[in-house]
Amino acid sequence: MKRSNLLGAALAAALVTGAAPGVQAQQQTYTFTFTSSGDAAFDAWRAGFAQRAVAAGRSPAVLQQMLGPLRPDPSIVTQDQNQAEFVRPVWDYINRAVTPAKIAEGVQRRQANAQLFTDVERRFGVDADIIAGIWAVETNYGTFPLPHDAPQALATLAADGRRRAQFEGYLLALMEMVEKGYVGPGEMKSSWAGALGQPQFMPDIYLSTSVDWDGDGKRDIWNNTGDTLASIANYLAARGWRRGEPVYDEVYLPQSFDYALADGTARPVSQWVALGARSTSGFGYMDQVMAMNAQLFLPAGAQGPALLLFPNFAVIRAYNPSDRYALIVSLLARAYEGGNGLVKPWPVEIGSLTRDQMLDLQGALNKLGFSSGTPDGMFGSATRRAVRQYQQSVGLPADGYPTPALLDRVKGRSAGIDRAAAQNASPSLRTQAGVRSLQQALIRIGKLRGRADGDVGPATRRAIEAFERSIDLEATGRATQFILDEARKAANSAPARRTTKKRRR
Ligand code: CA
């Protein structure tokens, strides 16, 4: 799907010059009668795309019908540019999405379509409550308005040009949908981003995955509940849903638990149990569950709920690649069955980071040598790993979860490195004078007793360790240039002592 502009142009050129047999008839340039949209850039893009679409084998008649009367919608570009500026804590998302009203409506929909849910579950092997949960999150059981026409939304974004090849690909898929008779050209209601119907499929997914459940020749994911639910189920089945297996289980962990194990590694449930995890249900696991692989997931760090995630969780995540999304769907599904929500309360007091703060954290971690990738303000797996490594280096519980308190600590350390780099006048530790300089600094800040003799012995190593701990570093006892710089900086800001003044005189 993601094809570069260059590749798209090359492909179109190859087709136009008749490189592939069977497209000879399409070498001619078609003349379309497009109404000017009043936007010259859009008109120019449309004229060029029309030729590329015909070269790619799409029907000129469908193309004329779909693109002929189009005008771009500037509000769509604005929405595309203003996405996800604001980041809320995970519990905020969950509390807004998993509400008593939403659950009650889901239970009612499950009952009103009981036979349909049963039949779809039987045919695709996918848990009916999970299907209902996705239906809820995507379009509130099909009740969210879809105010846009997919051709207009996708053409606007293609003409805008930032991801042109991707959106032109979606438009080609829309034309194919109409050519195959799955849907009429005026019936493709979408979100501003071009996601279609009640399951919110992009057009390529619609082509590969949507289902005509009632057999009327249409894949009507806009108005037909059977087509909608079967399409969602088919998507999950195609991505490896395991019939009859659970999605998650909440566990209690022992006090001394090593949170660094929550790093995405899948281990048999029996191993988690051996490490002290026990189900909050109060029951032990059956043998078949003991043998299943699970990841440990701490959505809000060590102080919040702990979940064992089974492989089906990852299948839900394939619908929308977000842990938060999959958790919301899973919690809704559990609630439809009359099950409980999470037992352990969210640690709301630890706060959460805004996107800007997340950017700061990523930059500071990178500077300290804990690589979080290119800073993007998003809390992804690279950032989680970098936070965990930082926590391990300073002896904190390594849950990989960033908080405002952690940000302060990391930024303090990172600023220290900046100041140290600016001080390039420190003597070398390869000389006795350099070691003496370090010892004097350690004496001055109260970490070392005795005199500066220029040799690194046990007392000096212990003093370095104490100093390292005091600035959140791993205690190594090694006399390094960085430690010398940091110790001198600390000594310069420490209150002056008489002994040092005497020596200076
Ligand atoms: Ca149908």
Short mmCIF file of C-alpha atoms and ligand atoms in Angstrom, two decimals:
data_model
loop_
_atom_site.label_atom_id
_atom_site.label_comp_id
_atom_site.label_asym_id
_atom_site.label_seq_id
_atom_site.Cartn_x
_atom_site.Cartn_y
_atom_site.Cartn_z
CA MET A 1 0.00 0.00 0.00
CA LYS A 2 2.70 2.45 0.97
CA ARG A 3 4.29 3.11 -2.35
CA SER A 4 6.55 6.06 -3.01
CA ASN A 5 5.53 8.69 -5.55
CA LEU A 6 8.47 7.69 -7.68
CA LEU A 7 7.46 4.05 -7.73
CA GLY A 8 3.85 4.95 -8.48
CA ALA A 9 4.91 7.10 -11.41
CA ALA A 10 7.26 4.42 -12.70
CA LEU A 11 4.52 1.81 -12.52
CA ALA A 12 2.05 4.07 -14.32
CA ALA A 13 4.63 4.82 -17.00
CA ALA A 14 5.33 1.12 -17.51
CA LEU A 15 1.62 0.43 -17.92
CA VAL A 16 1.07 3.33 -20.31
CA THR A 17 3.93 2.23 -22.57
CA GLY A 18 2.40 -1.20 -22.71
CA ALA A 19 5.12 -3.00 -20.78
CA ALA A 20 2.59 -5.53 -19.55
CA PRO A 21 0.46 -7.50 -22.02
CA GLY A 22 -3.26 -6.97 -21.76
CA VAL A 23 -3.11 -3.26 -21.07
CA GLN A 24 -2.39 -2.33 -24.70
CA ALA A 25 -5.96 -1.11 -25.06
CA GLN A 26 -5.38 1.36 -22.24
CA GLN A 27 -2.47 3.16 -23.82
CA GLN A 28 -4.65 5.92 -25.11
CA THR A 29 -5.18 9.03 -23.06
CA TYR A 30 -8.80 9.34 -21.98
CA THR A 31 -10.52 12.65 -22.04
CA PHE A 32 -12.49 13.35 -18.91
CA THR A 33 -15.01 16.10 -18.42
CA PHE A 34 -14.18 17.30 -14.95
CA THR A 35 -15.98 20.31 -13.53
CA SER A 36 -13.44 22.78 -12.23
CA SER A 37 -13.37 22.62 -8.45
CA GLY A 38 -12.21 26.22 -8.18
CA ASP A 39 -8.91 24.95 -6.78
CA ALA A 40 -6.25 24.86 -9.49
CA ALA A 41 -3.90 22.58 -7.56
CA PHE A 42 -6.68 20.07 -6.94
CA ASP A 43 -7.74 20.16 -10.62
CA ALA A 44 -4.16 19.53 -11.74
CA TRP A 45 -3.77 16.62 -9.35
CA ARG A 46 -7.11 15.14 -10.47
CA ALA A 47 -6.19 15.32 -14.16
CA GLY A 48 -2.90 13.53 -13.51
CA PHE A 49 -4.38 10.94 -11.17
CA ALA A 50 -7.15 10.11 -13.64
CA GLN A 51 -4.57 9.03 -16.20
CA ARG A 52 -2.65 7.03 -13.58
CA ALA A 53 -5.86 5.31 -12.50
CA VAL A 54 -6.79 4.33 -16.05
CA ALA A 55 -3.25 3.08 -16.60
CA ALA A 56 -3.64 0.98 -13.44
CA GLY A 57 -6.69 -0.68 -15.00
CA ARG A 58 -9.56 1.21 -13.37
CA SER A 59 -12.76 1.91 -15.25
CA PRO A 60 -12.87 5.39 -16.89
CA ALA A 61 -16.64 5.46 -16.44
CA VAL A 62 -16.45 4.87 -12.68
CA LEU A 63 -13.61 7.34 -12.46
CA GLN A 64 -15.58 10.01 -14.31
CA GLN A 65 -18.55 9.46 -12.03
CA MET A 66 -16.50 9.47 -8.83
CA LEU A 67 -14.05 12.29 -9.52
CA GLY A 68 -15.97 14.43 -12.01
CA PRO A 69 -17.99 16.55 -9.59
CA LEU A 70 -15.44 16.55 -6.72
CA ARG A 71 -14.25 19.55 -4.78
CA PRO A 72 -11.59 19.35 -2.06
CA ASP A 73 -12.69 19.86 1.55
CA PRO A 74 -10.13 22.10 3.31
CA SER A 75 -11.48 21.12 6.75
CA ILE A 76 -10.14 17.59 6.16
CA VAL A 77 -6.58 18.82 5.64
CA THR A 78 -6.90 20.87 8.82
CA GLN A 79 -8.00 17.81 10.78
CA ASP A 80 -5.18 15.76 9.28
CA GLN A 81 -2.65 18.33 10.45
CA ASN A 82 -4.05 18.64 13.97
CA GLN A 83 -4.06 15.04 15.10
CA ALA A 84 -3.17 13.80 18.55
CA GLU A 85 -1.63 16.95 19.96
CA PHE A 86 -2.87 16.15 23.40
CA VAL A 87 -2.04 13.05 25.39
CA ARG A 88 -4.19 11.98 28.31
CA PRO A 89 -3.29 9.31 30.87
CA VAL A 90 -4.35 5.76 30.06
CA TRP A 91 -7.03 5.65 32.77
CA ASP A 92 -8.65 8.75 31.27
CA TYR A 93 -9.14 7.01 27.93
CA ILE A 94 -10.46 3.89 29.60
CA ASN A 95 -12.85 5.70 31.94
CA ARG A 96 -14.30 7.66 29.02
CA ALA A 97 -14.69 4.59 26.78
CA VAL A 98 -15.80 1.89 29.21
CA THR A 99 -18.85 3.53 30.77
CA PRO A 100 -21.99 1.97 32.27
CA ALA A 101 -24.04 3.48 29.42
CA LYS A 102 -21.77 2.04 26.76
CA ILE A 103 -21.84 -1.37 28.43
CA ALA A 104 -25.63 -1.33 28.81
CA GLU A 105 -26.06 -0.43 25.15
CA GLY A 106 -23.72 -3.27 24.16
CA VAL A 107 -25.68 -5.78 26.24
CA GLN A 108 -28.88 -4.57 24.60
CA ARG A 109 -27.35 -4.86 21.09
CA ARG A 110 -26.06 -8.34 21.87
CA GLN A 111 -29.59 -9.40 22.88
CA ALA A 112 -31.32 -7.69 19.95
CA ASN A 113 -29.00 -9.51 17.52
CA ALA A 114 -28.49 -12.66 19.56
CA GLN A 115 -28.90 -15.18 16.73
CA LEU A 116 -26.72 -13.14 14.37
CA PHE A 117 -23.90 -12.89 16.94
CA THR A 118 -24.12 -16.62 17.59
CA ASP A 119 -23.97 -17.44 13.88
CA VAL A 120 -21.08 -15.08 13.17
CA GLU A 121 -19.16 -16.40 16.16
CA ARG A 122 -19.70 -19.98 14.98
CA ARG A 123 -18.62 -19.28 11.42
CA PHE A 124 -15.50 -17.22 12.13
CA GLY A 125 -14.57 -18.61 15.55
CA VAL A 126 -14.23 -15.11 17.00
CA ASP A 127 -15.66 -14.19 20.41
CA ALA A 128 -18.95 -12.32 19.86
CA ASP A 129 -18.25 -9.97 22.79
CA ILE A 130 -14.98 -8.88 21.22
CA ILE A 131 -16.78 -8.19 17.93
CA ALA A 132 -19.31 -6.08 19.86
CA GLY A 133 -16.47 -4.28 21.68
CA ILE A 134 -14.83 -3.25 18.41
CA TRP A 135 -18.19 -2.19 17.01
CA ALA A 136 -18.63 -0.02 20.13
CA VAL A 137 -15.24 1.67 19.96
CA GLU A 138 -15.21 2.25 16.19
CA THR A 139 -18.66 3.82 15.69
CA ASN A 140 -20.63 3.38 18.94
CA TYR A 141 -22.51 0.37 17.49
CA GLY A 142 -22.94 2.13 14.16
CA THR A 143 -24.52 5.27 15.58
CA PHE A 144 -21.64 7.72 15.06
CA PRO A 145 -22.39 9.96 12.11
CA LEU A 146 -20.02 9.52 9.18
CA PRO A 147 -20.24 13.01 7.72
CA HIS A 148 -17.85 12.60 4.81
CA ASP A 149 -17.91 10.97 1.40
CA ALA A 150 -14.88 8.72 1.07
CA PRO A 151 -14.01 9.84 -2.50
CA GLN A 152 -13.94 13.49 -1.44
CA ALA A 153 -12.01 12.81 1.79
CA LEU A 154 -9.40 10.61 0.13
CA ALA A 155 -9.05 12.82 -2.95
CA THR A 156 -8.53 15.86 -0.72
CA LEU A 157 -5.76 14.08 1.18
CA ALA A 158 -4.19 12.71 -2.01
CA ALA A 159 -4.17 16.18 -3.60
CA ASP A 160 -2.71 17.66 -0.40
CA GLY A 161 0.28 15.53 -1.29
CA ARG A 162 1.93 14.63 2.00
CA ARG A 163 1.05 10.93 1.59
CA ARG A 164 -0.07 11.04 -2.01
CA ALA A 165 0.81 7.49 -3.07
CA GLN A 166 -0.97 6.04 -0.06
CA PHE A 167 -4.18 7.98 -0.64
CA GLU A 168 -4.16 7.41 -4.38
CA GLY A 169 -3.96 3.71 -3.56
CA TYR A 170 -7.09 4.06 -1.41
CA LEU A 171 -8.90 5.87 -4.24
CA LEU A 172 -8.03 3.06 -6.66
CA ALA A 173 -9.50 0.61 -4.14
CA LEU A 174 -12.71 2.69 -3.91
CA MET A 175 -13.11 2.47 -7.68
CA GLU A 176 -12.60 -1.28 -7.59
CA MET A 177 -15.28 -1.56 -4.88
CA VAL A 178 -17.77 0.19 -7.16
CA GLU A 179 -16.70 -1.78 -10.26
CA LYS A 180 -17.31 -5.03 -8.41
CA GLY A 181 -20.79 -3.90 -7.38
CA TYR A 182 -20.15 -4.15 -3.63
CA VAL A 183 -21.35 -0.57 -3.10
CA GLY A 184 -22.69 2.38 -5.07
CA PRO A 185 -20.45 5.41 -5.70
CA GLY A 186 -22.60 7.74 -3.61
CA GLU A 187 -22.92 5.34 -0.66
CA MET A 188 -19.37 5.38 0.72
CA LYS A 189 -19.75 7.39 3.91
CA SER A 190 -16.54 7.73 5.88
CA SER A 191 -14.67 9.51 8.62
CA TRP A 192 -12.64 12.54 7.60
CA ALA A 193 -9.68 10.18 7.13
CA GLY A 194 -11.62 7.97 4.71
CA ALA A 195 -12.35 5.06 7.09
CA LEU A 196 -15.49 3.34 5.82
CA GLY A 197 -18.74 2.40 7.51
CA GLN A 198 -19.44 0.86 10.89
CA PRO A 199 -16.19 -1.17 11.12
CA GLN A 200 -14.11 1.82 9.88
CA PHE A 201 -12.21 -0.12 7.22
CA MET A 202 -9.80 1.64 4.90
CA PRO A 203 -10.66 0.81 1.26
CA ASP A 204 -7.89 -1.76 0.76
CA ILE A 205 -9.04 -3.61 3.90
CA TYR A 206 -12.63 -3.39 2.66
CA LEU A 207 -11.61 -5.13 -0.58
CA SER A 208 -9.61 -7.87 1.12
CA THR A 209 -11.73 -8.45 4.21
CA SER A 210 -15.35 -7.23 4.15
CA VAL A 211 -18.08 -9.84 3.95
CA ASP A 212 -21.48 -10.07 2.24
CA TRP A 213 -23.11 -11.93 5.14
CA ASP A 214 -26.70 -11.88 3.88
CA GLY A 215 -25.76 -12.82 0.32
CA ASP A 216 -27.45 -9.91 -1.48
CA GLY A 217 -24.31 -9.14 -3.52
CA LYS A 218 -23.51 -5.98 -1.56
CA ARG A 219 -20.93 -5.70 1.19
CA ASP A 220 -22.97 -3.13 3.05
CA ILE A 221 -20.92 -2.21 6.13
CA TRP A 222 -22.88 1.04 6.38
CA ASN A 223 -26.44 -0.19 6.94
CA ASN A 224 -26.40 -3.97 7.27
CA THR A 225 -25.60 -5.31 10.74
CA GLY A 226 -24.78 -8.82 9.47
CA ASP A 227 -22.31 -7.54 6.88
CA THR A 228 -20.79 -5.27 9.56
CA LEU A 229 -20.31 -7.89 12.28
CA ALA A 230 -19.13 -10.58 9.88
CA SER A 231 -16.60 -8.15 8.37
CA ILE A 232 -15.16 -7.36 11.82
CA ALA A 233 -15.03 -11.08 12.65
CA ASN A 234 -13.38 -11.91 9.33
CA TYR A 235 -10.70 -9.29 9.98
CA LEU A 236 -9.84 -10.80 13.38
CA ALA A 237 -9.97 -14.37 12.02
CA ALA A 238 -7.59 -13.43 9.19
CA ARG A 239 -5.13 -12.04 11.74
CA GLY A 240 -4.97 -15.22 13.74
CA TRP A 241 -7.75 -15.11 16.34
CA ARG A 242 -7.60 -18.29 18.44
CA ARG A 243 -11.02 -19.78 19.02
CA GLY A 244 -12.00 -20.13 22.66
CA GLU A 245 -8.84 -18.61 24.13
CA PRO A 246 -8.96 -15.74 26.63
CA VAL A 247 -7.63 -12.25 25.92
CA TYR A 248 -6.19 -11.19 29.27
CA ASP A 249 -6.21 -11.91 32.97
CA GLU A 250 -5.42 -9.44 35.75
CA VAL A 251 -2.86 -10.68 38.28
CA TYR A 252 -1.41 -9.70 41.63
CA LEU A 253 2.40 -9.55 41.77
CA PRO A 254 4.55 -10.03 44.86
CA GLN A 255 6.29 -7.06 46.51
CA SER A 256 9.76 -8.01 45.35
CA PHE A 257 8.70 -8.58 41.74
CA ASP A 258 11.20 -7.66 39.02
CA TYR A 259 9.14 -5.32 36.85
CA ALA A 260 11.76 -5.40 34.13
CA LEU A 261 10.15 -8.72 33.13
CA ALA A 262 7.22 -6.71 31.73
CA ASP A 263 9.25 -6.02 28.59
CA GLY A 264 6.99 -7.71 26.03
CA THR A 265 8.65 -11.12 26.32
CA ALA A 266 6.10 -13.94 26.16
CA ARG A 267 6.56 -16.64 28.77
CA PRO A 268 4.41 -19.65 29.71
CA VAL A 269 1.77 -18.78 32.32
CA SER A 270 3.33 -21.45 34.54
CA GLN A 271 6.51 -19.38 34.60
CA TRP A 272 4.65 -16.22 35.61
CA VAL A 273 2.99 -18.21 38.38
CA ALA A 274 6.39 -19.49 39.51
CA LEU A 275 7.54 -15.84 39.66
CA GLY A 276 4.68 -15.10 42.05
CA ALA A 277 1.84 -13.90 39.79
CA ARG A 278 -1.61 -15.04 40.85
CA SER A 279 -4.97 -14.38 39.23
CA THR A 280 -7.13 -11.68 40.81
CA SER A 281 -10.06 -14.03 40.19
CA GLY A 282 -8.90 -16.01 43.22
CA PHE A 283 -8.75 -19.21 41.18
CA GLY A 284 -5.71 -21.08 39.95
CA TYR A 285 -5.14 -21.57 36.22
CA MET A 286 -6.23 -24.69 34.42
CA ASP A 287 -3.48 -26.81 32.85
CA GLN A 288 -4.24 -25.61 29.33
CA VAL A 289 -3.93 -21.96 30.44
CA MET A 290 -0.71 -22.75 32.35
CA ALA A 291 0.80 -23.93 29.07
CA MET A 292 -0.22 -20.79 27.12
CA ASN A 293 2.24 -18.00 26.44
CA ALA A 294 1.51 -14.59 27.92
CA GLN A 295 3.19 -11.19 28.17
CA LEU A 296 3.08 -9.17 31.34
CA PHE A 297 1.58 -5.71 30.71
CA LEU A 298 1.64 -2.79 33.16
CA PRO A 299 -0.52 -0.15 31.44
CA ALA A 300 0.22 2.45 34.15
CA GLY A 301 3.50 1.11 35.53
CA ALA A 302 4.32 -0.83 38.67
CA GLN A 303 1.74 0.96 40.79
CA GLY A 304 -1.24 0.20 38.53
CA PRO A 305 -2.98 -2.99 37.39
CA ALA A 306 -0.86 -5.88 36.05
CA LEU A 307 -2.24 -7.99 33.20
CA LEU A 308 -1.21 -11.22 31.55
CA LEU A 309 -1.90 -10.78 27.82
CA PHE A 310 -2.65 -13.86 25.75
CA PRO A 311 -2.08 -14.03 21.96
CA ASN A 312 -5.64 -12.87 21.18
CA PHE A 313 -4.83 -9.47 22.69
CA ALA A 314 -2.33 -8.93 19.87
CA VAL A 315 -5.04 -9.84 17.34
CA ILE A 316 -7.29 -7.05 18.67
CA ARG A 317 -4.28 -4.75 18.53
CA ALA A 318 -3.97 -5.56 14.82
CA TYR A 319 -7.32 -3.80 14.32
CA ASN A 320 -5.83 -0.59 15.71
CA PRO A 321 -2.18 -0.73 16.79
CA SER A 322 -2.60 0.64 20.29
CA ASP A 323 -2.45 -1.17 23.63
CA ARG A 324 -5.01 1.26 24.95
CA TYR A 325 -7.44 0.41 22.15
CA ALA A 326 -7.09 -3.33 22.69
CA LEU A 327 -7.51 -2.88 26.44
CA ILE A 328 -10.73 -0.88 26.01
CA VAL A 329 -12.19 -3.49 23.64
CA SER A 330 -11.20 -6.28 26.04
CA LEU A 331 -12.71 -4.54 29.06
CA LEU A 332 -15.98 -3.86 27.21
CA ALA A 333 -16.18 -7.51 26.11
CA ARG A 334 -15.61 -8.71 29.67
CA ALA A 335 -18.31 -6.34 30.92
CA TYR A 336 -20.92 -7.56 28.37
CA GLU A 337 -20.50 -11.01 29.87
CA GLY A 338 -21.18 -9.57 33.32
CA GLY A 339 -17.53 -9.77 34.34
CA ASN A 340 -15.69 -7.30 36.54
CA GLY A 341 -13.45 -4.48 35.47
CA LEU A 342 -9.88 -4.18 36.70
CA VAL A 343 -9.45 -4.88 40.40
CA LYS A 344 -6.45 -2.71 41.16
CA PRO A 345 -7.19 1.03 41.03
CA TRP A 346 -5.36 3.29 38.62
CA PRO A 347 -2.49 5.20 40.29
CA VAL A 348 -3.92 8.60 39.34
CA GLU A 349 -1.64 10.37 41.83
CA ILE A 350 1.52 9.62 39.79
CA GLY A 351 0.30 11.88 36.98
CA SER A 352 1.17 11.52 33.33
CA LEU A 353 3.23 13.29 30.71
CA THR A 354 1.98 15.65 28.02
CA ARG A 355 3.28 15.19 24.52
CA ASP A 356 5.80 18.00 24.97
CA GLN A 357 7.03 16.46 28.22
CA MET A 358 7.36 13.13 26.45
CA LEU A 359 9.50 14.83 23.79
CA ASP A 360 11.68 16.30 26.57
CA LEU A 361 12.04 12.91 28.19
CA GLN A 362 13.01 11.22 24.94
CA GLY A 363 15.64 13.86 24.17
CA ALA A 364 17.08 13.65 27.70
CA LEU A 365 17.17 9.83 27.65
CA ASN A 366 18.92 9.85 24.29
CA LYS A 367 21.51 12.29 25.64
CA LEU A 368 22.18 9.98 28.59
CA GLY A 369 22.77 7.09 26.20
CA PHE A 370 19.43 5.32 26.74
CA SER A 371 18.18 5.28 23.17
CA SER A 372 14.50 6.05 22.78
CA GLY A 373 14.71 6.50 19.01
CA THR A 374 13.87 9.74 17.24
CA PRO A 375 11.85 11.84 19.72
CA ASP A 376 8.21 11.92 18.59
CA GLY A 377 6.31 12.64 21.81
CA MET A 378 4.61 9.24 21.64
CA PHE A 379 5.02 6.56 24.28
CA GLY A 380 6.13 3.59 22.21
CA SER A 381 8.17 0.47 22.82
CA ALA A 382 11.56 2.17 22.28
CA THR A 383 10.75 4.80 24.91
CA ARG A 384 9.46 2.14 27.28
CA ARG A 385 12.74 0.24 26.88
CA ALA A 386 14.88 3.35 27.37
CA VAL A 387 12.95 4.29 30.53
CA ARG A 388 13.40 0.76 31.84
CA GLN A 389 17.16 0.86 31.21
CA TYR A 390 17.44 4.23 32.93
CA GLN A 391 15.44 2.95 35.92
CA GLN A 392 17.68 -0.11 36.17
CA SER A 393 20.82 2.06 36.06
CA VAL A 394 19.68 4.08 39.07
CA GLY A 395 18.09 1.23 41.03
CA LEU A 396 14.42 2.21 40.55
CA PRO A 397 11.64 -0.37 39.93
CA ALA A 398 12.11 -0.96 36.19
CA ASP A 399 8.50 -0.79 35.03
CA GLY A 400 9.33 1.33 31.97
CA TYR A 401 6.59 3.77 32.86
CA PRO A 402 7.37 7.51 32.58
CA THR A 403 5.99 9.92 35.18
CA PRO A 404 6.55 13.65 35.76
CA ALA A 405 8.82 12.75 38.72
CA LEU A 406 10.94 10.54 36.48
CA LEU A 407 11.14 13.28 33.85
CA ASP A 408 12.54 15.71 36.45
CA ARG A 409 15.18 13.22 37.46
CA VAL A 410 16.25 12.39 33.92
CA LYS A 411 16.33 16.06 32.91
CA GLY A 412 18.45 16.92 35.94
CA ARG A 413 21.00 14.32 34.95
CA SER A 414 20.97 15.32 31.33
CA ALA A 415 21.51 19.01 32.21
CA GLY A 416 24.46 17.95 34.35
CA ILE A 417 26.10 16.36 31.33
CA ASP A 418 25.69 19.59 29.38
CA ARG A 419 27.43 21.57 32.10
CA ALA A 420 30.20 19.00 32.38
CA ALA A 421 30.81 19.10 28.65
CA ALA A 422 31.17 22.86 28.82
CA GLN A 423 33.89 22.51 31.45
CA ASN A 424 36.75 21.25 29.39
CA ALA A 425 39.40 22.57 31.72
CA SER A 426 39.45 19.52 34.02
CA PRO A 427 42.88 17.93 34.45
CA SER A 428 43.36 14.39 33.15
CA LEU A 429 42.82 11.53 35.56
CA ARG A 430 45.87 9.81 34.08
CA THR A 431 48.01 12.16 36.16
CA GLN A 432 48.36 12.29 39.95
CA ALA A 433 47.35 15.94 39.79
CA GLY A 434 44.08 14.91 38.14
CA VAL A 435 43.32 12.29 40.79
CA ARG A 436 44.19 14.81 43.50
CA SER A 437 41.77 17.25 41.94
CA LEU A 438 39.01 14.62 42.11
CA GLN A 439 39.90 13.76 45.72
CA GLN A 440 39.85 17.42 46.70
CA ALA A 441 36.41 17.81 45.20
CA LEU A 442 35.16 14.68 47.02
CA ILE A 443 36.61 15.98 50.30
CA ARG A 444 34.98 19.32 49.79
CA ILE A 445 31.52 17.82 49.25
CA GLY A 446 31.96 15.55 52.27
CA LYS A 447 32.28 12.21 50.47
CA LEU A 448 35.94 11.56 51.31
CA ARG A 449 37.85 11.96 54.55
CA GLY A 450 41.62 12.24 54.74
CA ARG A 451 43.97 13.91 52.31
CA ALA A 452 44.28 14.06 48.55
CA ASP A 453 47.25 11.76 47.86
CA GLY A 454 46.81 11.34 44.10
CA ASP A 455 46.25 7.55 44.24
CA VAL A 456 42.91 5.78 43.75
CA GLY A 457 42.68 3.44 46.76
CA PRO A 458 39.72 1.75 48.49
CA ALA A 459 38.68 4.91 50.38
CA THR A 460 38.59 6.97 47.16
CA ARG A 461 36.63 4.24 45.34
CA ARG A 462 34.07 4.15 48.15
CA ALA A 463 33.84 7.95 48.03
CA ILE A 464 33.23 7.83 44.25
CA GLU A 465 30.50 5.23 44.76
CA ALA A 466 28.80 7.39 47.36
CA PHE A 467 28.99 10.36 45.03
CA GLU A 468 27.63 8.33 42.08
CA ARG A 469 24.63 7.25 44.12
CA SER A 470 23.98 10.82 45.19
CA ILE A 471 23.60 11.89 41.54
CA ASP A 472 21.48 8.91 40.46
CA LEU A 473 24.25 6.97 38.80
CA GLU A 474 25.09 3.33 39.11
CA ALA A 475 27.80 2.95 41.77
CA THR A 476 30.94 1.80 39.93
CA GLY A 477 33.72 3.40 42.02
CA ARG A 478 35.58 4.24 38.82
CA ALA A 479 37.47 7.50 38.54
CA THR A 480 36.29 8.80 35.17
CA GLN A 481 36.49 12.18 33.50
CA PHE A 482 32.74 12.51 33.85
CA ILE A 483 32.91 11.87 37.60
CA LEU A 484 35.72 14.37 37.96
CA ASP A 485 33.70 17.01 36.10
CA GLU A 486 30.57 16.31 38.14
CA ALA A 487 32.45 16.29 41.45
CA ARG A 488 34.22 19.57 40.66
CA LYS A 489 30.93 21.13 39.68
CA ALA A 490 29.35 19.94 42.94
CA ALA A 491 32.33 21.18 44.95
CA ASN A 492 32.17 24.61 43.31
CA SER A 493 28.57 25.02 44.40
CA ALA A 494 29.19 23.56 47.89
CA PRO A 495 29.77 25.95 50.80
CA ALA A 496 33.47 26.74 51.16
CA ARG A 497 35.38 25.00 53.96
CA ARG A 498 38.21 26.48 55.88
CA THR A 499 40.65 23.66 55.04
CA THR A 500 40.38 24.32 51.32
CA LYS A 501 40.85 28.04 51.80
CA LYS A 502 43.99 27.40 53.78
CA ARG A 503 45.42 25.17 51.06
CA ARG A 504 44.72 27.78 48.44
CA ARG A 505 46.63 30.41 50.32
CA CA B 1 -24.87 -7.93 2.05
#
